[in-house]
Amino acid sequence: MSSEETVVSSFDELGLPEALVASVKEIGYETPSPIQAASIPVLLKGESLLGQAQTGTGKTASFALPLLSRIDVRQNSPQVLVLTPTRELAIQVAEAFQRYARDMRGFHVLPIYGGHSMTLQLKQLRRGPQVIVGTPGRVMDHLRRGTLDTSTMKAVVLDEADEMLKMGFIDDVDWILEQVPQPRQVALFSATMPNEIRKVARRHLDGAQEISIAAKTSTVDTINQRYWQVSGVNKMDALTRIMETENFDAAIIFVRTKNATVELAEKLEARGYSASALNGDMNQALRERTVNQLKNRKLDIVIATDVAARGLDVERITHVINYDIPYDTEAYVHRIGRTGRAGRIGDAILFVTPRERGMLRAIERATRQRIERMDLPTREMVADQRVKQFKDSVVEMSAAVGADMDFFRKLIQQLTEENEISLEDIAATLAWKVQEKRPLILPPEPERPPRERNERRDRNDRNERGGERGERRPRRERPTDVDFVRYRIEVGRSDGLQPGDVVGAIANEAGIESKYIGNIRLYDQFSTVELPDGMPSDVLNHLQKTRVRQVAMNISVDKGPAPKDEPRGDRPPRRPRNDRPRGENRGGRPRRNDAPRKPRSDES
Ligand code: AMP
């Protein structure tokens, strides 16, 4: 029951209906990811499937696309049921279905989860969505009440089955599967395959195809690998800060879609870099031209998709930036192999969102190398680097300038005599003029607008927004769409704990936005803190080991009685101040050498 990795270079080859192929191409997907290439043909045939894949591999499309093609939009009854561990994922998956089905008139998908108004859900269910995406608890509720009809269901997907197991939903999942009449197709996706999951698979997926994307081990010891945990500062701003402070000669930036290659190239160009896109939409001649321009220094940055960069060999590439995480570990190894060539040392930087942490660990396991966490360069670091480059460029220019300098010397002399301006003032004015478009003094960090729902924020951002020591942060509304669960942490007042420590640790380590950190209560020996229901277990595992005031938090769901004076869910959380000093540098890896990147002559 095992499947070899399939090499498919285009969505046209998978047997999907034309409208869906057109839709993914429009979204900007160039080639199917390995899990998509392997799963789509199996699910299109109506067969069941057991897929080992994590978030970030493109697994959502690997079931959404083939199942969409099996849906009859004229029928207003549930045909596909997707179970997800969290409501956040339910919403994401429902959105993905909607996106891929944008040209399917009459198609409806409905996410259902706890905490959402039942009356509204019943009304929405009566409208006859063909795809239901829900968390096990709420799906069970509807099945018991008879408000979710399974008689017309053709397929059930278990997404992140191991997470559902860890959250204690596996028996519910088992029960739900029993309610869906045969013959039905089941697709089970899981990042790991513990015994309990295999048991479910044996019971409900007999004869299913098993697909796993094998990770080959490779060594990449000529490359320094780092990752930045994405949140708070948007990826584009983070990228520019990194490009300003890294000492790079040429760089290749990997993104997932061809649209993103163009978008990023434009943004970098606007910021003064010589950058260009490299994607599968470009014909061979144009691609070769771009690579040649990179070789002969007409370009410094290329933004590429995996396919377009295949086999790219340019010695001067010092940096590979994985702006979007790759689908699998092999793609990662391929990507970073574009640097560190010809015996040189290269740098690879990976952007990892909190949900993609599993993929980061998988990469570390496959390459048997640790990827170091890096901090985003602060604005001060960017400014320092600009000053350094400015000084160097003036020195370089004065050595290289070929013009008749006597004329200019006389001009400056006249200026001082005629206007009684000192030489320093003249020089300072000219220096100011030169840096006008690329200022050497950066304004302070701007206030950010409140983030979108569910978006997590980076600790740096929180620190910078949190203000100076002692400054109280403005109280914000507790989100109304989130169910909180009370957790217990094994650190208390007797350890010297303050609420700010708890917020700091959780925000820093889990990247959770402050409004999603609910009430905090301190007791002598322990404390409690409210966090959103359905916290991913990798985040909780990480928080268990996180130390505050030198003590491991050992976080666990609080089984004690709810505090009487604080009914759950209807009081705004306290807003403890954040104690971390502004712009604190958490010790990034030192750069290879301090020589500045040579600015382009036309760089502003
Ligand atoms: P998933 O693993 O399903 O959570 O997908 C991760 C991200 O990859 C999502 O943002 C998808 O939109 C994107 N994605 C999925 N398949 C492809 C593809 N074939 N090409 C480019 N991006 C993709």
XYZ file of C-alpha atoms in Angstrom, residues 109-604:
496
model
C -19.369 25.437 1.503
C -20.178 25.895 5.182
C -17.763 25.867 8.118
C -19.418 24.699 11.342
C -17.783 24.875 14.746
C -18.550 25.353 18.404
C -19.114 28.820 19.761
C -20.949 29.812 16.605
C -24.680 30.538 16.846
C -26.636 27.304 16.427
C -29.686 29.093 15.027
C -27.600 30.708 12.336
C -25.907 27.424 11.521
C -29.243 25.652 11.169
C -30.389 28.355 8.785
C -27.172 28.051 6.772
C -27.466 24.272 6.677
C -30.977 24.520 5.291
C -29.570 26.415 2.306
C -27.993 23.147 1.230
C -24.200 23.558 1.141
C -22.486 20.730 -0.715
C -19.363 20.809 1.455
C -19.379 20.961 5.249
C -16.137 21.671 7.088
C -16.370 21.305 10.820
C -14.821 20.437 14.129
C -15.828 16.997 15.461
C -17.858 18.279 18.437
C -20.171 20.487 16.465
C -20.533 17.988 13.619
C -21.596 15.377 16.187
C -24.167 17.795 17.602
C -25.748 18.208 14.204
C -25.697 14.507 13.455
C -27.414 13.734 16.753
C -30.072 16.380 16.168
C -30.592 15.108 12.663
C -29.791 18.520 11.212
C -26.918 17.254 9.077
C -27.960 14.706 6.502
C -25.371 12.055 5.693
C -27.435 10.113 3.174
C -26.036 12.012 0.179
C -22.437 12.177 1.395
C -19.853 10.724 -0.949
C -16.642 11.536 0.861
C -15.241 12.314 4.300
C -11.864 13.959 4.881
C -10.029 13.812 8.202
C -7.616 16.701 8.152
C -4.747 16.721 10.674
C -5.964 13.465 12.165
C -3.078 13.320 14.649
C -4.089 16.709 16.016
C -7.646 15.462 16.486
C -6.185 12.499 18.318
C -4.079 14.735 20.555
C -7.098 16.885 21.337
C -9.068 13.811 22.350
C -11.458 13.838 19.382
C -10.547 10.486 17.914
C -13.528 8.567 19.320
C -15.844 11.275 18.039
C -14.215 10.977 14.632
C -14.743 7.238 14.725
C -18.411 7.710 15.609
C -18.924 10.315 12.882
C -17.401 8.005 10.268
C -19.849 5.302 11.287
C -22.772 7.624 10.574
C -21.787 8.117 6.947
C -23.283 5.285 4.912
C -21.267 3.096 2.578
C -20.109 3.297 -0.101
C -18.108 6.352 0.814
C -14.645 7.586 0.150
C -12.417 8.504 3.094
C -9.248 10.583 2.927
C -7.191 10.747 6.090
C -4.318 13.198 6.373
C -1.931 13.209 9.260
C 1.572 14.548 9.851
C 2.440 11.482 11.891
C 0.961 7.986 11.900
C 0.671 6.802 15.496
C -1.052 3.483 16.183
C -4.399 4.994 17.069
C -4.549 6.678 13.668
C -3.600 3.452 11.933
C -6.438 1.781 13.837
C -8.950 4.294 12.528
C -7.502 3.777 9.073
C -7.904 -0.005 9.330
C -11.505 0.349 10.473
C -12.650 2.897 7.937
C -10.188 2.997 5.060
C -9.795 -0.592 4.102
C -7.791 -0.979 0.931
C -6.852 2.683 0.825
C -3.832 3.921 -1.079
C -1.121 5.116 1.260
C 0.861 8.138 0.259
C 3.791 9.644 2.003
C 6.277 12.060 0.652
C 9.581 10.474 1.511
C 12.240 12.753 2.881
C 15.732 11.957 1.711
C 18.554 13.025 3.942
C 21.103 15.361 2.498
C 23.913 17.330 3.947
C 24.286 20.992 3.361
C 27.233 21.904 5.554
C 28.487 24.825 3.494
C 25.327 26.735 4.265
C 24.449 28.697 7.395
C 20.793 28.119 7.983
C 18.555 30.404 9.971
C 14.826 30.945 10.301
C 12.691 33.884 11.249
C 9.400 33.192 12.955
C 6.864 35.231 11.014
C 4.425 37.414 12.852
C 3.832 41.027 13.608
C 6.061 42.684 11.092
C 4.746 41.740 7.688
C 6.863 39.483 5.532
C 7.690 42.156 2.975
C 8.945 44.609 5.609
C 10.885 41.822 7.265
C 12.443 40.923 3.937
C 13.607 44.467 3.276
C 15.102 44.774 6.747
C 16.969 41.540 6.179
C 18.169 42.539 2.723
C 19.416 45.861 4.110
C 21.448 44.339 6.890
C 22.682 41.083 5.397
C 25.925 41.291 3.593
C 24.795 39.751 0.316
C 26.224 39.762 -3.134
C 23.352 38.104 -4.995
C 20.237 36.507 -3.584
C 17.484 34.226 -4.697
C 14.107 34.518 -2.983
C 11.689 31.601 -3.201
C 7.938 32.078 -3.242
C 5.080 29.718 -3.999
C 3.236 31.372 -6.836
C 4.260 33.053 -10.048
C 2.073 36.030 -9.115
C 4.160 36.416 -5.980
C 7.404 36.405 -7.988
C 6.201 39.403 -9.982
C 4.708 41.202 -6.997
C 7.843 40.846 -4.888
C 10.143 41.809 -7.754
C 8.152 44.999 -8.246
C 8.236 45.860 -4.562
C 11.974 45.266 -4.282
C 12.620 47.311 -7.417
C 10.591 50.125 -5.903
C 12.880 49.938 -2.888
C 15.938 50.373 -5.045
C 17.102 46.818 -5.619
C 17.822 45.390 -9.027
C 15.409 42.507 -8.807
C 13.541 40.385 -11.296
C 11.029 37.536 -11.342
C 11.843 34.070 -12.616
C 8.797 31.904 -13.170
C 7.296 29.218 -15.370
C 5.247 31.728 -17.341
C 8.415 33.179 -18.814
C 9.694 31.525 -21.972
C 13.037 29.784 -21.975
C 14.884 32.681 -23.646
C 13.630 35.167 -21.097
C 14.525 32.887 -18.220
C 18.035 32.424 -19.563
C 18.384 36.162 -19.995
C 17.403 36.712 -16.373
C 19.882 34.130 -15.116
C 22.627 35.690 -17.240
C 21.842 39.114 -15.858
C 22.229 37.692 -12.387
C 25.566 36.172 -13.372
C 26.947 39.370 -14.842
C 25.713 41.612 -12.051
C 22.988 43.448 -13.915
C 20.639 41.896 -11.366
C 21.244 41.213 -7.683
C 18.028 39.506 -6.681
C 15.897 36.936 -8.425
C 12.481 35.968 -7.061
C 11.670 32.484 -8.212
C 9.298 29.565 -7.954
C 10.776 26.112 -7.387
C 10.264 24.992 -10.968
C 11.793 28.053 -12.546
C 14.905 27.872 -10.369
C 15.556 24.199 -11.009
C 19.205 23.665 -11.838
C 20.055 27.353 -11.477
C 23.775 27.608 -10.908
C 25.159 31.064 -10.232
C 28.274 31.174 -8.103
C 27.736 34.650 -6.759
C 24.505 33.774 -4.948
C 25.353 34.282 -1.288
C 21.795 34.125 0.063
C 18.719 32.004 -0.399
C 15.620 33.435 1.222
C 12.688 31.063 1.637
C 10.017 33.742 1.745
C 7.335 31.037 1.491
C 8.172 27.736 3.129
C 8.700 24.896 0.612
C 6.241 22.015 0.281
C 8.646 19.380 1.450
C 12.122 18.862 2.776
C 13.518 17.905 -0.583
C 12.411 21.176 -2.128
C 14.120 22.939 0.774
C 17.380 21.140 0.155
C 17.140 21.968 -3.554
C 16.455 25.590 -2.861
C 19.252 26.215 -0.433
C 21.631 24.325 -2.695
C 21.499 27.391 -4.995
C 23.995 28.993 -2.631
C 27.208 27.756 -1.026
C 28.502 26.820 -4.468
C 32.066 26.355 -5.589
C 33.301 25.862 -2.056
C 31.938 29.149 -0.730
C 29.834 29.644 2.348
C 26.211 30.497 1.724
C 23.354 31.742 3.867
C 19.830 30.390 3.894
C 16.991 32.164 5.679
C 13.571 30.600 6.094
C 10.353 32.435 6.988
C 8.189 30.202 9.192
C 4.655 31.083 10.302
C 3.493 29.557 13.595
C 1.429 26.958 11.740
C 4.429 25.912 9.657
C 6.585 24.945 12.598
C 5.985 21.259 11.918
C 7.579 21.675 8.507
C 10.575 23.429 10.070
C 11.111 20.466 12.401
C 10.700 18.046 9.499
C 13.384 19.918 7.573
C 15.717 19.802 10.560
C 15.148 16.075 10.908
C 15.656 15.384 7.223
C 18.824 17.443 6.926
C 20.027 16.395 10.406
C 20.887 19.997 11.013
C 19.585 22.600 13.353
C 18.236 25.738 11.821
C 18.979 28.652 14.096
C 16.279 31.068 15.069
C 17.119 34.622 14.058
C 15.742 37.949 15.158
C 14.582 40.506 12.753
C 17.097 43.340 12.432
C 15.789 46.365 14.304
C 15.264 49.720 12.630
C 18.366 50.945 14.453
C 20.403 48.180 12.854
C 19.039 49.114 9.444
C 19.918 52.764 10.074
C 23.446 51.876 11.284
C 24.019 49.837 8.180
C 22.859 52.689 5.964
C 25.225 55.089 7.721
C 28.086 52.693 7.238
C 27.293 52.245 3.565
C 26.967 55.975 3.132
C 30.399 56.626 4.640
C 31.997 53.903 2.573
C 30.426 55.130 -0.612
C 31.667 58.695 -0.020
C 35.206 57.427 0.590
C 35.016 55.204 -2.455
C 33.636 57.996 -4.614
C 36.273 60.485 -3.569
C 38.976 57.993 -4.518
C 37.409 57.105 -7.815
C 35.987 60.374 -9.047
C 37.473 61.306 -12.413
C 35.972 64.778 -12.907
C 37.865 68.054 -12.679
C 37.654 68.514 -8.927
C 39.291 71.941 -9.015
C 36.112 73.419 -10.346
C 34.105 71.950 -7.440
C 36.668 72.933 -4.836
C 36.488 76.523 -6.079
C 32.714 76.368 -6.052
C 32.656 75.337 -2.403
C 35.225 77.970 -1.539
C 33.078 80.659 -3.152
C 30.049 79.367 -1.281
C 31.747 79.734 2.082
C 33.062 83.203 1.291
C 29.904 84.603 -0.252
C 27.510 83.272 2.379
C 29.565 82.787 5.480
C 28.572 79.141 5.663
C 31.046 76.748 7.187
C 32.462 73.860 5.213
C 30.722 71.463 7.632
C 27.368 73.041 6.967
C 27.814 72.801 3.234
C 28.908 69.185 3.471
C 26.064 68.381 5.849
C 23.498 69.962 3.522
C 24.804 67.998 0.559
C 24.883 64.803 2.592
C 21.284 65.399 3.659
C 20.269 65.884 0.026
C 21.959 62.659 -1.053
C 20.214 60.564 1.581
C 16.813 62.174 1.190
C 15.226 59.210 -0.563
C 16.946 56.582 1.545
C 17.130 58.278 4.934
C 19.940 57.596 7.357
C 17.719 58.502 10.297
C 14.696 56.226 10.405
C 11.450 57.407 11.958
C 10.271 55.462 15.006
C 8.225 52.309 14.489
C 4.722 53.305 13.351
C 1.641 52.346 15.359
C 0.039 49.391 13.657
C -3.687 49.063 13.040
C -5.327 46.226 14.960
C -4.522 42.912 13.334
C -6.983 40.761 11.539
C -8.743 37.988 13.361
C -6.586 34.972 14.113
C -3.393 36.620 12.986
C -0.620 36.132 15.457
C 1.771 38.813 16.432
C 5.419 38.776 16.905
C 6.943 39.575 20.244
C 9.165 42.302 18.786
C 6.151 44.047 17.453
C 4.432 43.740 20.809
C 7.451 45.088 22.589
C 7.756 48.022 20.296
C 4.039 48.719 20.521
C 3.907 48.051 24.187
C 5.844 51.207 24.831
C 8.433 51.969 27.435
C 8.691 50.250 30.753
C 5.792 51.065 32.986
C 3.588 52.425 30.233
C 0.143 50.844 30.314
C -1.053 49.548 27.014
C -4.486 50.608 25.839
C -7.198 48.169 26.726
C -8.549 46.403 23.716
C -11.752 44.498 23.185
C -11.682 40.826 23.961
C -12.504 39.052 20.691
C -16.091 37.901 20.683
C -15.547 35.040 18.280
C -13.095 33.097 20.407
C -13.800 30.495 23.053
C -11.198 30.610 25.777
C -9.905 27.634 27.698
C -8.227 28.080 31.076
C -4.719 26.693 31.351
C -2.678 26.177 34.454
C 1.004 27.022 34.588
C 3.246 25.773 37.341
C 4.795 29.128 38.182
C 3.284 31.394 40.797
C 3.671 34.454 42.955
C 6.196 32.708 45.139
C 8.492 32.528 42.089
C 8.165 36.284 41.726
C 5.789 35.950 38.791
C 4.037 39.022 37.370
C 1.212 38.934 34.776
C 3.542 40.640 32.304
C 5.897 37.654 32.495
C 3.122 35.336 31.404
C 2.023 37.547 28.516
C 5.640 38.070 27.484
C 6.484 34.375 27.524
C 3.357 33.289 25.663
C 3.550 36.073 23.135
C 7.250 35.573 22.541
C 7.274 31.827 22.382
C 3.900 31.057 20.831
C 3.503 34.235 18.798
C -0.026 34.711 20.139
C -1.474 38.167 19.732
C -2.158 39.845 23.066
C -5.889 40.085 22.552
C -5.952 36.296 22.383
C -4.354 36.024 25.788
C -7.262 36.137 28.216
C -7.500 36.539 31.960
C -4.443 35.779 34.033
C -4.730 34.875 37.726
C -1.735 34.478 39.956
C -1.719 32.147 42.946
C 1.163 31.333 45.236
C 2.302 28.080 43.670
C 0.743 28.253 40.216
C -1.205 30.556 37.925
C -3.914 30.324 35.308
C -4.162 31.928 31.920
C -6.889 31.765 29.297
C -5.943 30.901 25.732
C -8.117 30.279 22.687
C -9.791 26.901 22.440
C -8.051 24.527 20.063
C -4.445 25.643 20.616
C -2.252 23.533 18.340
C -0.423 20.928 20.317
C 3.009 21.857 18.951
C 2.489 25.292 20.441
C 1.433 23.798 23.782
C 4.361 21.381 23.753
C 6.679 24.275 23.188
C 5.063 26.303 25.964
C 5.443 23.431 28.387
C 9.182 23.749 28.180
C 9.236 27.522 28.134
C 10.630 29.005 31.344
C 9.482 32.124 33.143
C 11.351 33.367 36.182
C 13.655 30.364 35.623
C 10.806 27.882 36.086
C 9.334 25.686 33.335
C 5.698 26.632 32.733
C 4.505 23.018 32.323
C 1.286 24.308 30.896
C -1.797 22.079 31.026
C -5.552 22.511 30.794
C -6.763 23.688 34.213
C -9.054 21.115 35.728
C -9.793 23.147 38.858
C -13.060 25.052 39.473
C -13.543 28.307 37.560
C -12.820 31.383 39.700
C -16.182 32.596 41.030
C -15.651 36.256 40.420
C -14.662 35.779 36.822
C -17.308 34.081 34.740
C -15.620 32.684 31.650
C -15.814 34.449 28.407
C -17.605 37.659 29.329
C -15.028 39.919 30.871
C -12.327 41.666 28.965
C -8.889 40.310 29.718
C -6.520 42.259 31.880
C -3.941 44.119 29.928
C -0.754 43.580 31.788
C 2.106 45.724 30.654
C 4.844 44.114 28.731
C 8.133 44.392 30.538
C 10.538 43.711 27.782
C 12.603 46.802 26.999
C 12.137 48.406 23.614
C 13.955 46.996 20.624
C 15.892 44.506 22.678
C 18.284 42.530 20.528
C 18.020 38.856 21.186
C 21.418 38.065 19.815
C 21.245 37.161 16.151
C 24.051 35.284 14.519
C 26.982 37.590 13.689
C 27.325 38.332 10.048
C 30.035 36.820 7.948
C 31.981 40.029 7.794
C 31.203 43.624 8.280
C 31.842 44.879 4.818
C 28.733 46.667 3.650
C 26.827 45.663 0.590
C 27.835 47.985 -2.169
C 24.853 50.172 -2.968
C 23.958 50.537 -6.594
C 24.896 53.875 -8.029
C 21.234 54.603 -8.784
C 20.000 53.278 -5.476
C 17.902 55.712 -3.591
